[in-house]
Amino acid sequence: MIALLVVACEVAFWVLLAAGLALRYVARKPKLGAAVLLCEPLLEVVLLVVTAIDLKNGAEPDWKHGLAAVYIGFTVGLGHHTIKKVDAWVAHRWFDGPPPVRPPKYGTARAIHEWRTAARWILAAAVALALLQAAVWYVGPDGAISSLRAWQQKMGIVIGINLIIAGSYTFFPKQAPKDVVTDREPADRL
């Protein structure tokens, strides 16, 4: 049931996003569209509550409970950014909005962009780690927590990979070709 709920939450995320953007641009009701988008965190609350109830009722912790924690973490860390990117793309593609800001390609601006991207992923992994640890404590030392610990190790790998990628752009920045002017290339915002 938990795995199906995770899938349902993912589908509902995209349905709410589409509905919010349709209200914003097609129906020209930006406040109502924003209100629909603000309902998205309720999906994670429902998933968290159902997962906790499932564990409380004696379910053996397995990969599905870990997946629920990871899904919530990644929605917290990456959901807002995803919504902003899709909003900018929809506005540009169909409603004469300005083109979405492209990430910088070279130098310090690119390194800053990579660190901001890494920060989002690290936040996602940290929230997932915290939820997984809460589940471990909730189940107690007598429970089968090996699958939850396996998810924690995977989140540690996610953090490590993002630190390596961002660090590589810091220590080995990509240089612009000689004919490209980069002094005004902005770093993106969170």
mmCIF file of N, CA and C in Angstrom, residues 2 4-17 36-51 68 71-73 75-76 83:
data_model
loop_
_atom_site.group_PDB
_atom_site.id
_atom_site.type_symbol
_atom_site.label_atom_id
_atom_site.label_comp_id
_atom_site.label_asym_id
_atom_site.label_seq_id
_atom_site.Cartn_x
_atom_site.Cartn_y
_atom_site.Cartn_z
ATOM 1 N N ILE A 2 1.969 1.247 0.730
ATOM 2 C CA ILE A 2 2.825 2.436 0.815
ATOM 3 C C ILE A 2 3.421 2.767 -0.544
ATOM 4 N N LEU A 4 2.202 2.122 -3.486
ATOM 5 C CA LEU A 4 1.139 2.700 -4.317
ATOM 6 C C LEU A 4 0.845 4.142 -3.912
ATOM 7 N N LEU A 5 0.910 4.417 -2.623
ATOM 8 C CA LEU A 5 0.677 5.780 -2.154
ATOM 9 C C LEU A 5 1.785 6.723 -2.622
ATOM 10 N N VAL A 6 3.024 6.237 -2.646
ATOM 11 C CA VAL A 6 4.127 7.058 -3.166
ATOM 12 C C VAL A 6 3.878 7.387 -4.635
ATOM 13 N N VAL A 7 3.480 6.385 -5.413
ATOM 14 C CA VAL A 7 3.172 6.609 -6.830
ATOM 15 C C VAL A 7 2.001 7.582 -6.962
ATOM 16 N N ALA A 8 0.973 7.401 -6.153
ATOM 17 C CA ALA A 8 -0.191 8.298 -6.195
ATOM 18 C C ALA A 8 0.218 9.731 -5.848
ATOM 19 N N CYS A 9 1.121 9.895 -4.873
ATOM 20 C CA CYS A 9 1.587 11.236 -4.508
ATOM 21 C C CYS A 9 2.354 11.875 -5.655
ATOM 22 N N GLU A 10 3.167 11.080 -6.351
ATOM 23 C CA GLU A 10 3.915 11.622 -7.495
ATOM 24 C C GLU A 10 2.963 12.044 -8.613
ATOM 25 N N VAL A 11 1.997 11.214 -8.908
ATOM 26 C CA VAL A 11 1.009 11.561 -9.937
ATOM 27 C C VAL A 11 0.227 12.800 -9.501
ATOM 28 N N ALA A 12 -0.191 12.838 -8.246
ATOM 29 C CA ALA A 12 -0.945 13.988 -7.743
ATOM 30 C C ALA A 12 -0.107 15.261 -7.783
ATOM 31 N N PHE A 13 1.205 15.151 -7.532
ATOM 32 C CA PHE A 13 2.091 16.313 -7.629
ATOM 33 C C PHE A 13 1.983 16.949 -9.013
ATOM 34 N N TRP A 14 2.098 16.124 -10.054
ATOM 35 C CA TRP A 14 2.059 16.645 -11.422
ATOM 36 C C TRP A 14 0.663 17.108 -11.813
ATOM 37 N N VAL A 15 -0.369 16.451 -11.296
ATOM 38 C CA VAL A 15 -1.737 16.892 -11.570
ATOM 39 C C VAL A 15 -1.985 18.253 -10.919
ATOM 40 N N LEU A 16 -1.573 18.408 -9.662
ATOM 41 C CA LEU A 16 -1.723 19.706 -8.994
ATOM 42 C C LEU A 16 -0.915 20.788 -9.700
ATOM 43 N N LEU A 17 0.280 20.434 -10.142
ATOM 44 C CA LEU A 17 1.102 21.410 -10.864
ATOM 45 C C LEU A 17 0.415 21.838 -12.157
ATOM 46 N N VAL A 36 -3.808 26.328 -5.333
ATOM 47 C CA VAL A 36 -3.759 24.913 -5.712
ATOM 48 C C VAL A 36 -2.335 24.374 -5.532
ATOM 49 N N LEU A 37 -1.354 25.160 -5.942
ATOM 50 C CA LEU A 37 0.044 24.724 -5.788
ATOM 51 C C LEU A 37 0.434 24.601 -4.316
ATOM 52 N N LEU A 38 -0.146 25.431 -3.471
ATOM 53 C CA LEU A 38 0.151 25.350 -2.044
ATOM 54 C C LEU A 38 -0.460 24.113 -1.385
ATOM 55 N N CYS A 39 -1.375 23.441 -2.067
ATOM 56 C CA CYS A 39 -1.945 22.198 -1.541
ATOM 57 C C CYS A 39 -0.973 21.024 -1.688
ATOM 58 N N GLU A 40 0.052 21.189 -2.498
ATOM 59 C CA GLU A 40 0.991 20.108 -2.754
ATOM 60 C C GLU A 40 1.637 19.548 -1.490
ATOM 61 N N PRO A 41 2.071 20.369 -0.533
ATOM 62 C CA PRO A 41 2.674 19.788 0.674
ATOM 63 C C PRO A 41 1.729 18.873 1.465
ATOM 64 N N LEU A 42 0.428 19.029 1.259
ATOM 65 C CA LEU A 42 -0.512 18.139 1.941
ATOM 66 C C LEU A 42 -0.312 16.681 1.512
ATOM 67 N N LEU A 43 0.159 16.485 0.280
ATOM 68 C CA LEU A 43 0.430 15.130 -0.185
ATOM 69 C C LEU A 43 1.497 14.462 0.680
ATOM 70 N N GLU A 44 2.544 15.218 1.000
ATOM 71 C CA GLU A 44 3.623 14.660 1.814
ATOM 72 C C GLU A 44 3.152 14.397 3.246
ATOM 73 N N VAL A 45 2.296 15.267 3.754
ATOM 74 C CA VAL A 45 1.763 15.066 5.103
ATOM 75 C C VAL A 45 0.945 13.776 5.138
ATOM 76 N N VAL A 46 0.114 13.568 4.135
ATOM 77 C CA VAL A 46 -0.693 12.344 4.070
ATOM 78 C C VAL A 46 0.220 11.124 3.983
ATOM 79 N N LEU A 47 1.234 11.186 3.138
ATOM 80 C CA LEU A 47 2.164 10.064 3.000
ATOM 81 C C LEU A 47 2.888 9.780 4.312
ATOM 82 N N LEU A 48 3.318 10.824 4.987
ATOM 83 C CA LEU A 48 4.010 10.659 6.270
ATOM 84 C C LEU A 48 3.096 10.023 7.318
ATOM 85 N N VAL A 49 1.867 10.507 7.414
ATOM 86 C CA VAL A 49 0.917 9.988 8.402
ATOM 87 C C VAL A 49 0.576 8.531 8.109
ATOM 88 N N VAL A 50 0.312 8.217 6.849
ATOM 89 C CA VAL A 50 -0.042 6.834 6.502
ATOM 90 C C VAL A 50 1.132 5.897 6.761
ATOM 91 N N THR A 51 2.348 6.346 6.456
ATOM 92 C CA THR A 51 3.527 5.516 6.726
ATOM 93 C C THR A 51 3.696 5.283 8.222
ATOM 94 N N ALA A 68 9.143 5.991 0.948
ATOM 95 C CA ALA A 68 8.255 7.084 1.352
ATOM 96 C C ALA A 68 9.055 8.221 1.975
ATOM 97 N N TYR A 71 11.034 9.923 -0.797
ATOM 98 C CA TYR A 71 10.148 10.738 -1.636
ATOM 99 C C TYR A 71 9.821 12.067 -0.947
ATOM 100 N N ILE A 72 9.498 12.002 0.327
ATOM 101 C CA ILE A 72 9.184 13.237 1.064
ATOM 102 C C ILE A 72 10.399 14.153 1.093
ATOM 103 N N GLY A 73 11.564 13.595 1.365
ATOM 104 C CA GLY A 73 12.788 14.404 1.387
ATOM 105 C C GLY A 73 13.059 15.073 0.058
ATOM 106 N N THR A 75 10.924 15.740 -2.314
ATOM 107 C CA THR A 75 9.908 16.752 -2.600
ATOM 108 C C THR A 75 10.210 18.040 -1.837
ATOM 109 N N VAL A 76 10.656 17.902 -0.582
ATOM 110 C CA VAL A 76 11.020 19.086 0.199
ATOM 111 C C VAL A 76 12.205 19.809 -0.439
ATOM 112 N N ILE A 83 8.793 23.263 -9.481
ATOM 113 C CA ILE A 83 7.608 24.064 -9.804
ATOM 114 C C ILE A 83 8.005 25.368 -10.493
#
